[in-house]
Amino acid sequence: MIDISKDKSKLQIDVIHEFLTNSYWAKGRTLEEVEKSIKHCVCFGVYLDKKQIGFARIATDYTIFAYIMDVFILEDYRGNGYSKQLIETVTKDEALSACKIWMLKTADAHGLYKQFGFTELSSPEKVMERLL
C-alpha cells in the first residue's frame, strides 16, 4: 500500500531531481530549480515502504486556480494504479477544494487525466503563453 503525503520534509529531493532532469518536460532542470519550485508549491510525494516512487507539484492561489505539474511515478512502479491514486488525492485535497480552474500540460497522459474530468481547452484562442 502506498502513502501519499503533502509533508515536504518527507520529499526525497534527489529522487525528484533525478527523474525531472531526465524527463521530456524538465530536461536539464537543476537541483536548485527543483528545490525552489518545491518551496513555492503544494507538493505530493508518493511512498512505498518509505521510498519515494512518485511526485506531483501544484501551483495555486487556493481560491481560483490550480496548475498541476511534474507528475510522475518511477518507471519500475508503473502499472499499479499509483498515478490514479495520486491524481485522485490531488484533485480531492481539502486545501484545493475551492479552486474552480484546474490546468495541466501533458504530451502522453491524456487518458489518465480524462478520468478526472480534464479535457482539451474549450477556448484555446483565449489561452496564451510566454516561453523564455
CSV table of C-alpha atoms in Angstrom, one decimal:
chain,number,residue,atom,x,y,z
A,1,MET,CA,0.0,0.0,0.0
A,2,ILE,CA,1.3,3.4,-0.9
A,3,ASP,CA,1.3,6.6,1.2
A,4,ILE,CA,0.6,9.9,-0.4
A,5,SER,CA,1.7,12.9,1.7
A,6,LYS,CA,2.0,16.7,1.4
A,7,ASP,CA,4.7,16.7,4.1
A,8,LYS,CA,7.6,18.4,2.3
A,9,SER,CA,10.1,17.1,5.0
A,10,LYS,CA,9.5,13.6,3.6
A,11,LEU,CA,10.4,14.5,0.0
A,12,GLN,CA,13.5,12.9,-1.4
A,13,ILE,CA,14.8,15.7,-3.4
A,14,ASP,CA,17.5,13.6,-5.1
A,15,VAL,CA,14.8,11.2,-6.4
A,16,ILE,CA,12.7,14.1,-7.7
A,17,HIS,CA,15.6,15.9,-9.3
A,18,GLU,CA,17.0,12.7,-11.0
A,19,PHE,CA,13.6,12.0,-12.5
A,20,LEU,CA,12.8,15.5,-13.6
A,21,THR,CA,16.1,16.4,-15.1
A,22,ASN,CA,15.8,13.4,-17.4
A,23,SER,CA,12.1,13.9,-18.3
A,24,TYR,CA,10.9,15.2,-21.6
A,25,TRP,CA,9.3,18.3,-19.9
A,26,ALA,CA,12.0,19.3,-17.5
A,27,LYS,CA,15.2,18.1,-19.2
A,28,GLY,CA,18.2,19.6,-17.6
A,29,ARG,CA,16.4,21.2,-14.7
A,30,THR,CA,18.9,22.0,-12.0
A,31,LEU,CA,18.8,20.8,-8.4
A,32,GLU,CA,18.4,24.5,-7.3
A,33,GLU,CA,15.4,24.9,-9.7
A,34,VAL,CA,13.8,21.8,-8.3
A,35,GLU,CA,14.3,23.0,-4.7
A,36,LYS,CA,12.9,26.4,-5.5
A,37,SER,CA,9.9,25.1,-7.3
A,38,ILE,CA,9.1,22.7,-4.4
A,39,LYS,CA,9.4,25.6,-1.9
A,40,HIS,CA,6.8,27.7,-3.6
A,41,CYS,CA,4.2,25.0,-4.4
A,42,VAL,CA,1.9,22.4,-2.8
A,43,CYS,CA,3.7,19.0,-3.3
A,44,PHE,CA,2.5,15.5,-3.0
A,45,GLY,CA,5.0,12.7,-2.5
A,46,VAL,CA,4.1,9.0,-3.2
A,47,TYR,CA,5.9,6.5,-1.0
A,48,LEU,CA,6.1,2.7,-0.9
A,49,ASP,CA,7.9,1.4,2.2
A,50,LYS,CA,9.2,4.9,2.9
A,51,LYS,CA,10.9,5.1,-0.6
A,52,GLN,CA,9.7,7.9,-2.8
A,53,ILE,CA,8.3,6.5,-6.0
A,54,GLY,CA,6.2,9.4,-7.3
A,55,PHE,CA,5.5,13.1,-7.1
A,56,ALA,CA,3.2,15.9,-8.1
A,57,ARG,CA,3.5,19.7,-7.7
A,58,ILE,CA,0.7,22.2,-7.8
A,59,ALA,CA,1.0,26.0,-8.2
A,60,THR,CA,-2.2,27.5,-6.7
A,61,ASP,CA,-3.8,30.5,-5.1
A,62,TYR,CA,-6.1,28.1,-3.1
A,63,THR,CA,-9.1,30.0,-4.4
A,64,ILE,CA,-9.5,30.2,-8.1
A,65,PHE,CA,-6.7,28.4,-9.9
A,66,ALA,CA,-4.6,25.2,-9.5
A,67,TYR,CA,-1.9,24.1,-12.1
A,68,ILE,CA,-0.7,20.5,-11.9
A,69,MET,CA,3.0,20.0,-12.8
A,70,ASP,CA,5.9,17.5,-12.6
A,71,VAL,CA,3.7,14.4,-12.1
A,72,PHE,CA,5.5,11.1,-12.2
A,73,ILE,CA,5.6,7.6,-10.9
A,74,LEU,CA,9.1,6.0,-11.2
A,75,GLU,CA,9.2,3.5,-14.1
A,76,ASP,CA,9.7,0.4,-12.0
A,77,TYR,CA,6.4,1.1,-10.2
A,78,ARG,CA,4.1,2.0,-13.1
A,79,GLY,CA,1.1,-0.1,-14.0
A,80,ASN,CA,-0.1,-0.5,-10.4
A,81,GLY,CA,-2.7,2.3,-10.4
A,82,TYR,CA,-0.4,4.6,-8.4
A,83,SER,CA,-0.8,7.6,-10.8
A,84,LYS,CA,-4.6,7.3,-10.5
A,85,GLN,CA,-4.3,7.3,-6.7
A,86,LEU,CA,-2.0,10.3,-6.9
A,87,ILE,CA,-4.3,12.4,-9.1
A,88,GLU,CA,-7.4,11.4,-7.1
A,89,THR,CA,-5.6,12.6,-3.9
A,90,VAL,CA,-4.5,15.9,-5.6
A,91,THR,CA,-7.9,16.7,-7.1
A,92,LYS,CA,-9.8,15.9,-3.8
A,93,ASP,CA,-7.4,17.7,-1.5
A,94,GLU,CA,-9.4,19.8,1.0
A,95,ALA,CA,-7.0,22.8,0.8
A,96,LEU,CA,-7.5,22.9,-3.0
A,97,SER,CA,-11.3,22.3,-3.0
A,98,ALA,CA,-12.2,26.0,-3.7
A,99,CYS,CA,-10.2,26.1,-6.9
A,100,LYS,CA,-12.5,26.4,-9.9
A,101,ILE,CA,-10.0,26.2,-12.7
A,102,TRP,CA,-7.5,23.3,-12.9
A,103,MET,CA,-5.0,23.1,-15.7
A,104,LEU,CA,-2.0,21.0,-16.7
A,105,LYS,CA,0.1,20.1,-19.8
A,106,THR,CA,0.9,16.6,-20.9
A,107,ALA,CA,2.2,15.0,-24.1
A,108,ASP,CA,1.4,11.4,-23.2
A,109,ALA,CA,-1.0,11.0,-20.2
A,110,HIS,CA,-4.3,12.3,-21.6
A,111,GLY,CA,-6.1,9.1,-20.7
A,112,LEU,CA,-5.1,9.4,-17.1
A,113,TYR,CA,-6.3,13.0,-16.7
A,114,LYS,CA,-9.6,12.5,-18.6
A,115,GLN,CA,-10.6,10.0,-15.9
A,116,PHE,CA,-10.6,13.0,-13.5
A,117,GLY,CA,-12.6,15.4,-15.7
A,118,PHE,CA,-9.8,17.1,-17.6
A,119,THR,CA,-10.5,18.0,-21.2
A,120,GLU,CA,-8.8,19.8,-24.1
A,121,LEU,CA,-9.1,23.5,-23.8
A,122,SER,CA,-12.7,24.7,-24.6
A,123,SER,CA,-11.4,28.0,-25.8
A,124,PRO,CA,-7.8,27.6,-26.8
A,125,GLU,CA,-7.9,31.0,-28.5
A,126,LYS,CA,-8.2,32.6,-25.1
A,127,VAL,CA,-5.1,30.9,-23.7
A,128,MET,CA,-1.7,32.5,-24.2
A,129,GLU,CA,1.8,31.6,-23.1
A,130,ARG,CA,5.2,33.2,-22.9
A,131,LEU,CA,8.2,30.9,-23.3
A,132,LEU,CA,11.7,32.0,-22.4
